[in-house]
Structure formats: C-alpha cells, structure tokens
PDB file of C-alpha atoms in Angstrom:
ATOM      1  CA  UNK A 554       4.437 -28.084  -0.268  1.00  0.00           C
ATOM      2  CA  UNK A 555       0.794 -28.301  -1.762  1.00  0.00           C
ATOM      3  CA  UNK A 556      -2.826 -27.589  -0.413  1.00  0.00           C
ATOM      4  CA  UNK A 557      -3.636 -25.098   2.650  1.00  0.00           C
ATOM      5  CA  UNK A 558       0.111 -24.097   3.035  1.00  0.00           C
ATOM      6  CA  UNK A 559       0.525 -22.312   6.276  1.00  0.00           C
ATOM      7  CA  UNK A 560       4.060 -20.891   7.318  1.00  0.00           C
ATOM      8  CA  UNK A 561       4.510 -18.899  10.807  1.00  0.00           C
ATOM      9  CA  UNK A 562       7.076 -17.313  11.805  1.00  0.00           C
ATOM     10  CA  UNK A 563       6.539 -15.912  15.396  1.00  0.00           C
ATOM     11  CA  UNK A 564      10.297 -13.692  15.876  1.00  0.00           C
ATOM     12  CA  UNK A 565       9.412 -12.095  12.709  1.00  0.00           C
ATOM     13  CA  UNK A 566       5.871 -11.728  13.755  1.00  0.00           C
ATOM     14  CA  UNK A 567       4.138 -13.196  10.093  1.00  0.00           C
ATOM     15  CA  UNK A 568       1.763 -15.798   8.861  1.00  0.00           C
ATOM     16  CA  UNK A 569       2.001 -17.175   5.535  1.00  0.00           C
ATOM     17  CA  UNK A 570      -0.893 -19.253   4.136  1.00  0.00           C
ATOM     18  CA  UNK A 571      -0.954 -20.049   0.023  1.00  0.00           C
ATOM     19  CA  UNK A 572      -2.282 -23.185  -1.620  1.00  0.00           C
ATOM     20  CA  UNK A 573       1.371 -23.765  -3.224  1.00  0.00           C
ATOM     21  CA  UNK A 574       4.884 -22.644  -1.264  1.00  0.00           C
ATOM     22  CA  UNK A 575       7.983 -23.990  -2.674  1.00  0.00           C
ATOM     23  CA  UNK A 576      11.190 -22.981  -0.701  1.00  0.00           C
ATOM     24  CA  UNK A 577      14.397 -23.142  -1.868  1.00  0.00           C
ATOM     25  CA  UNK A 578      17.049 -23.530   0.935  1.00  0.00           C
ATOM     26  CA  UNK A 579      20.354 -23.224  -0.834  1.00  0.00           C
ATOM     27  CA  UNK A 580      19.190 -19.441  -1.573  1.00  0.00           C
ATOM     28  CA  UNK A 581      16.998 -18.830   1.447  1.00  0.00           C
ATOM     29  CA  UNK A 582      13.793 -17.888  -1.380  1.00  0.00           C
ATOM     30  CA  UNK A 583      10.492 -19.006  -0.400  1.00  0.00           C
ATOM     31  CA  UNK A 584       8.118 -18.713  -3.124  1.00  0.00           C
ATOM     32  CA  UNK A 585       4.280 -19.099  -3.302  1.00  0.00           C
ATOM     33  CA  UNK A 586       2.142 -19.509  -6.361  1.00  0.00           C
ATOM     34  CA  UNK A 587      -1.514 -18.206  -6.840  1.00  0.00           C
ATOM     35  CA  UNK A 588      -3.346 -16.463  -3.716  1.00  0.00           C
ATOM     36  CA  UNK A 589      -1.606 -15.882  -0.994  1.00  0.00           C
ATOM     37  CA  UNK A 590      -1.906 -14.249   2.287  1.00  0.00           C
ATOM     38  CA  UNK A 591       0.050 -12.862   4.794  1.00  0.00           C
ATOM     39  CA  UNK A 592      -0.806 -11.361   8.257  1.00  0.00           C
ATOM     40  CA  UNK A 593       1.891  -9.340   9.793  1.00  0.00           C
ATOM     41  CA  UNK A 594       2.396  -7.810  13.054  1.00  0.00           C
ATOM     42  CA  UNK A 595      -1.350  -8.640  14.282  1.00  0.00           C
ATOM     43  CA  UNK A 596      -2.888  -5.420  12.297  1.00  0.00           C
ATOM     44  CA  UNK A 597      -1.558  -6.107   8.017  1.00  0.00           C
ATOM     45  CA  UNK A 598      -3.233  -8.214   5.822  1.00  0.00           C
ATOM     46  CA  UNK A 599      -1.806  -9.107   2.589  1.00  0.00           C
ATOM     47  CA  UNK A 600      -3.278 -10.646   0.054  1.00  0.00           C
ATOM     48  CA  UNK A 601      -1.360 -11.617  -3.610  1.00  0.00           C
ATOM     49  CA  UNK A 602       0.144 -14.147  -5.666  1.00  0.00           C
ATOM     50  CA  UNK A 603       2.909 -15.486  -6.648  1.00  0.00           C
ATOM     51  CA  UNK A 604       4.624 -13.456  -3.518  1.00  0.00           C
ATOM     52  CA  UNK A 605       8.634 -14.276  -3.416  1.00  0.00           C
ATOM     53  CA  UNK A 606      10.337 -14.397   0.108  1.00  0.00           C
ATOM     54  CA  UNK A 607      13.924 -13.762   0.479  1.00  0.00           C
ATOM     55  CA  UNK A 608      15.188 -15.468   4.106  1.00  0.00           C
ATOM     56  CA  UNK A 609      18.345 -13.917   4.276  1.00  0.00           C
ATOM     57  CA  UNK A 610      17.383 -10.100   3.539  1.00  0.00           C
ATOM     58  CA  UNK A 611      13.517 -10.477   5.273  1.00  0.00           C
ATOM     59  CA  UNK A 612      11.973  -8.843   2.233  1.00  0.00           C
ATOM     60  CA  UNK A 613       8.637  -9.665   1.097  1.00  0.00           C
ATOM     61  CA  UNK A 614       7.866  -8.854  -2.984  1.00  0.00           C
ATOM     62  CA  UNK A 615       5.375  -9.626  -5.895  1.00  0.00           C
ATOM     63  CA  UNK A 616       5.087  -7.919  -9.325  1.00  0.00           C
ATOM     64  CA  UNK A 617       1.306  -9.075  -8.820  1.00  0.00           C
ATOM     65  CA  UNK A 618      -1.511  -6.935  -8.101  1.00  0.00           C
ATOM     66  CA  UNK A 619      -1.781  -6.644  -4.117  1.00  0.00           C
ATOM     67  CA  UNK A 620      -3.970  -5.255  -1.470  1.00  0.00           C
ATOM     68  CA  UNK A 621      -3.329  -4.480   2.242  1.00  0.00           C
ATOM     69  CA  UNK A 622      -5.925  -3.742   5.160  1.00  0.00           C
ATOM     70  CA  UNK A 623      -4.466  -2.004   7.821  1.00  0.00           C
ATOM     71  CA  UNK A 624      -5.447  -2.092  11.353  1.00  0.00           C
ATOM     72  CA  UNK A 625      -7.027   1.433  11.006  1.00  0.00           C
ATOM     73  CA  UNK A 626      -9.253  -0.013   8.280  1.00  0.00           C
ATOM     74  CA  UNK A 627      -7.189   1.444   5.601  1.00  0.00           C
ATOM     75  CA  UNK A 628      -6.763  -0.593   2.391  1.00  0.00           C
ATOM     76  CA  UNK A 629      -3.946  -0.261  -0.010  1.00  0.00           C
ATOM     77  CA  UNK A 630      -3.923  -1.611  -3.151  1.00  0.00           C
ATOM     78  CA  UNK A 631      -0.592  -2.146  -5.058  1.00  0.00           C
ATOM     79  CA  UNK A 632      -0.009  -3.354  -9.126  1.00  0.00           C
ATOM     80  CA  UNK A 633       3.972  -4.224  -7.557  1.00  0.00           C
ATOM     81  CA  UNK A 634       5.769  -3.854  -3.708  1.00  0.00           C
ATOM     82  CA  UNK A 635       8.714  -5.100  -1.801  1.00  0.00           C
ATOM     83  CA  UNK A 636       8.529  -5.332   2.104  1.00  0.00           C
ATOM     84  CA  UNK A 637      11.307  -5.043   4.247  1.00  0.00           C
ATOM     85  CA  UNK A 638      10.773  -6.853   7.589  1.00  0.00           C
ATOM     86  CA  UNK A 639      14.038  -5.243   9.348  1.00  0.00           C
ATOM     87  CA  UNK A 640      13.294  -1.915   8.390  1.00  0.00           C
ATOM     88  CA  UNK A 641       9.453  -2.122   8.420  1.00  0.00           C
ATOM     89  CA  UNK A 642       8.898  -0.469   4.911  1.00  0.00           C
ATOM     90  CA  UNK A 643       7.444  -1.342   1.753  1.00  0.00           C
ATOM     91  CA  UNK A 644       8.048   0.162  -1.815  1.00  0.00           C
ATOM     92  CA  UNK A 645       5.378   0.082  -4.168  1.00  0.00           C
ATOM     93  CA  UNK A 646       4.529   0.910  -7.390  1.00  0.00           C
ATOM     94  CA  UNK A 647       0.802   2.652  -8.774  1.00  0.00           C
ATOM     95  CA  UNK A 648      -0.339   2.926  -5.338  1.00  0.00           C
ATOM     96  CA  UNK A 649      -4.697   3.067  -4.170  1.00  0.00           C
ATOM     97  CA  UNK A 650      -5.055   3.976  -0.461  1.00  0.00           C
ATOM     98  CA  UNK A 651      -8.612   3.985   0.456  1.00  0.00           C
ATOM     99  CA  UNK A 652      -9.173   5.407   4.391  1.00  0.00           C
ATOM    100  CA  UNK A 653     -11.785   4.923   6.649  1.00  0.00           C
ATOM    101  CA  UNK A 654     -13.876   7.821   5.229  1.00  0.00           C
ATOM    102  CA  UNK A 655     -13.402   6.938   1.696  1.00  0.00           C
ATOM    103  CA  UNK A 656     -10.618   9.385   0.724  1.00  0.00           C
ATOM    104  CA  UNK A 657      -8.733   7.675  -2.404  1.00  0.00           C
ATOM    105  CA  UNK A 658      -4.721   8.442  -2.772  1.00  0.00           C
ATOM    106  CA  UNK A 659      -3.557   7.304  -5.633  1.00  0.00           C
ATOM    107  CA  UNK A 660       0.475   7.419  -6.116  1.00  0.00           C
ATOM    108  CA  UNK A 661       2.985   6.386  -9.155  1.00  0.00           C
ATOM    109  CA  UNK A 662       5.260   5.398  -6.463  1.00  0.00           C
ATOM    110  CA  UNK A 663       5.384   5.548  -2.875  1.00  0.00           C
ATOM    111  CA  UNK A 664       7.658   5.123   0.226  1.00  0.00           C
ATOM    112  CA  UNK A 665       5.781   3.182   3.199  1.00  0.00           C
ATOM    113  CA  UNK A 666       7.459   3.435   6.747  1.00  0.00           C
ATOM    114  CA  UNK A 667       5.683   1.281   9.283  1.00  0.00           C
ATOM    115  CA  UNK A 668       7.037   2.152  12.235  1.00  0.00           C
ATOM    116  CA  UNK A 669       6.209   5.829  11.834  1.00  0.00           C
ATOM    117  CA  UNK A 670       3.034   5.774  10.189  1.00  0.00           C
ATOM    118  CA  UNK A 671       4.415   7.427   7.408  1.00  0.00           C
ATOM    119  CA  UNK A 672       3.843   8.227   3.472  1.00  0.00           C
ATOM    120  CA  UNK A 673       5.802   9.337   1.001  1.00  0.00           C
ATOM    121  CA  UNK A 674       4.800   9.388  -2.442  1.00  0.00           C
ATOM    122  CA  UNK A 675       5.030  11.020  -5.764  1.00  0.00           C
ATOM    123  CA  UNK A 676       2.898  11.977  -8.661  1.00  0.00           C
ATOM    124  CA  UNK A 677      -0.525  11.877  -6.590  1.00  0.00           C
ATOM    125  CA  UNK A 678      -4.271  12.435  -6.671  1.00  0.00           C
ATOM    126  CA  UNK A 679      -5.989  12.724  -3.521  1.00  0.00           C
ATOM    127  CA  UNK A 680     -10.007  12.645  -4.184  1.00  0.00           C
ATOM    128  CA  UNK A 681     -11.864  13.959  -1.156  1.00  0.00           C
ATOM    129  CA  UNK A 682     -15.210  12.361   0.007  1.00  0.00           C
ATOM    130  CA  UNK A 683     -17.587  13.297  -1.906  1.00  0.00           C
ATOM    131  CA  UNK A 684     -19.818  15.393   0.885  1.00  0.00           C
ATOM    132  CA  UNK A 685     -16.797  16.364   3.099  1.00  0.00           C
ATOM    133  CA  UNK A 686     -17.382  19.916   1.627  1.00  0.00           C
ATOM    134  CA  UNK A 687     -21.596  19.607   2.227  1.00  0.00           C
ATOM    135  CA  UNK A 688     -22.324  19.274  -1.078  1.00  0.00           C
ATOM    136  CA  UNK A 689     -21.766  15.788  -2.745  1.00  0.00           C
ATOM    137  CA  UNK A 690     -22.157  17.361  -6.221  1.00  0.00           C
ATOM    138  CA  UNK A 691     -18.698  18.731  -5.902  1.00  0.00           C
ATOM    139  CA  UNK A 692     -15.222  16.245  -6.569  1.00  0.00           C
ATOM    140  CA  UNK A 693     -12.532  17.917  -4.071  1.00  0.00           C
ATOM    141  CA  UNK A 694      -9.517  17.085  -5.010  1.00  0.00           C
ATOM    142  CA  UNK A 695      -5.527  17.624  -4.716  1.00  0.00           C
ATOM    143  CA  UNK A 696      -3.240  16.573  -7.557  1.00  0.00           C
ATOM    144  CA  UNK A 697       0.422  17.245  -6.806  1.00  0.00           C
ATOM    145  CA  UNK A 698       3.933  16.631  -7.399  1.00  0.00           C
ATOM    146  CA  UNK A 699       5.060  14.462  -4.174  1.00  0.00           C
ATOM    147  CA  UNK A 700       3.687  14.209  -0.259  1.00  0.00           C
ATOM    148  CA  UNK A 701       4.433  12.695   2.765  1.00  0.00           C
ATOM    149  CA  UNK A 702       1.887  12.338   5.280  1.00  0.00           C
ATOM    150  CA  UNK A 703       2.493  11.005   8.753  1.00  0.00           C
ATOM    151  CA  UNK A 704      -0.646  10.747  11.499  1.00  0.00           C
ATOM    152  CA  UNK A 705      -0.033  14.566  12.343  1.00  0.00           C
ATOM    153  CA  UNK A 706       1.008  16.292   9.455  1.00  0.00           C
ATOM    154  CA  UNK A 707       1.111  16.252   5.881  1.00  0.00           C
ATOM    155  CA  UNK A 708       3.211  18.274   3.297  1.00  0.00           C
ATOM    156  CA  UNK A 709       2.894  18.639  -0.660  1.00  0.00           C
ATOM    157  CA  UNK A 710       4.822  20.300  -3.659  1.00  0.00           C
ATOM    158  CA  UNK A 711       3.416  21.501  -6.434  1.00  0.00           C
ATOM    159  CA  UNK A 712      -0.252  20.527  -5.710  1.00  0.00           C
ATOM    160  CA  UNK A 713      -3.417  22.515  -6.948  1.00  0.00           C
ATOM    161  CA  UNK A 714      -6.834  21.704  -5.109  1.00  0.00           C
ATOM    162  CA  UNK A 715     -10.215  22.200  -6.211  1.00  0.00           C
ATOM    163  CA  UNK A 716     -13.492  20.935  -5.492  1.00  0.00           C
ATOM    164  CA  UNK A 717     -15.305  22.003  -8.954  1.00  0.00           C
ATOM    165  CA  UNK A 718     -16.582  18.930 -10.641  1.00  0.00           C
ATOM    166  CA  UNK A 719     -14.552  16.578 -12.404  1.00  0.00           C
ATOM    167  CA  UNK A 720     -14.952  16.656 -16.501  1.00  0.00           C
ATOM    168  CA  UNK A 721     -12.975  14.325 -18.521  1.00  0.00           C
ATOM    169  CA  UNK A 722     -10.370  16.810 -20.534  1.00  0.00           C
ATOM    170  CA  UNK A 723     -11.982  19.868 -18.926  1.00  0.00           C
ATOM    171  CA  UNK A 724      -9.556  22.438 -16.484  1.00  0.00           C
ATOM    172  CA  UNK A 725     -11.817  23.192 -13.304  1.00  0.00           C
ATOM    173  CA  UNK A 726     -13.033  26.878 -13.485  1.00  0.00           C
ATOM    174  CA  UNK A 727     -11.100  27.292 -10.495  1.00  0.00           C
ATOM    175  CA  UNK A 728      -7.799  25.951  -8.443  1.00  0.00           C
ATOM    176  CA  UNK A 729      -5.578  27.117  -5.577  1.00  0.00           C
ATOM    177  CA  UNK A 730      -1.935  26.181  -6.531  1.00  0.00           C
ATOM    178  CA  UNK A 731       1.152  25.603  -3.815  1.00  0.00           C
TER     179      UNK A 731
END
C-alpha cells in the first residue's frame, strides 16, 4: 500500500503509519520503506525507516537509525533495535538515552525490558548535567564496563566517575574507580 499508510492493531496495542507498507502474507513480514512511525502502548513513539515486522514472532526491527520518546519524556536514540511485543523488550545497538534533565547514556549495546522499567547495557558513558554539581564548568561523568538501572536502583562494574573537565586525549586529574 502507498501514501499515508496507517496500520492499527488494537490486541497488540500499536499504530503503524509510513508512506510505503508492503506486507507479505505467506511469511507474516510487514515491511515499510522510508519514515515510519509507530506508537505503542499509548506512551512509545518510534520513529525509523525501512522498519521490518515479523507477524508470527511480534518483533519489531530496523538496521536504520531510530529514536524513541518515552512517556517520561525520555528519548532514545538507536543506529539498530529489535522489539519484542510478547516479551516487551527491545535490543539495540550504539544506544543515546537523553532524560528529562539532560543526562546522556550512551551504550554499545543494551538490554531494554518494558515491563520493568529496566536497563541493561554495556560499554557506557553516562555524562551528568552540566550544573548538577553547581558548577557548569565541570563535565561529571561515569564511564564503565556494564549497568542496569531500573526506576529504584542502579548498579555498575568497572566504572570510574569524575567531574574534572573533559579534554580530548587528556586523563582527568582525578577519578574514583568501582
């Protein structure tokens, strides 16, 4: 189908909408082509291209460069993911959370449970607010090995934080290590 493609699915609780959808019913694979959106569960917007659909497993993926905007007016920005619909997770690849006060996470890869509210992740850089510390000449940071972060608690291995100012090819003058 061509031009202002909408799809709804109201069990699964999703809205597609994409200028070009092309499903394929022998395989159960929807496909869409260029931008496309997708509203999930009333509170996750997703916006791509070229987004595949597979019927039969529920699972949403793109190799495409892909944000999300959560409810809590988080926005995620992935370069590749794969959603699961039954099990409410998404995998994703070089990974940009942004939160409401303009903390950035940045991930290689990272685990995404829905239902819990959870993050796991590996190989991450967590750059504070500028001014959460008072002083907005500072760049507080944590750079770790892997975390997982739920809405209560969150847990890192081998992580170092700092807030010394960040200089290209420079070690900070000082660090607490975990």
């Amino acid at each position: 189908t061509f031009g202002n493609v909408k799809i709804e699915d109201q069990l699964n609780n999703y809205e597609i909408t994409s200028e070009k959808i092309i499903y394929d019913k022998k395989n159960g694979i929807l496909k869409s082509f260029d931008e496309t959106q997708i509203y999930y569960n009333n509170k996750y917007n997703i916006v791509s291209s070229d987004i595949s659909f597979n019927n039969n497993k529920k699972i949403f993926s793109s190799t495409k460069n892909t944000s999300i905007q959560d409810g809590f007016n988080n926005k995620f920005e992935f370069s590749s993911f794969n959603f699961d619909l039954i099990g409410k997770t998404i995998k994703a690849e070089k990974i940009k959370l942004i939160d409401a006060e303009n903390n950035i996470l940045e991930l290689n890869k990272s685990y995404i449970d829905l239902k819990n509210n959870q993050i796991v992740g590996s190989d991450f850089t967590l750059n504070f607010n500028k001014g959460i510390f008072g002083n907005p000449e500072n760049d507080p940071r944590l750079i770790g090995r892997s975390i997982i972060s739920n809405k209560s608690k969150t847990s890192m291995k081998k992580s170092s934080f700092t807030t010394c100012k960040n200089v290209e090819g420079k070690c900070p003058a000082w660090a607490i290590s975990a």
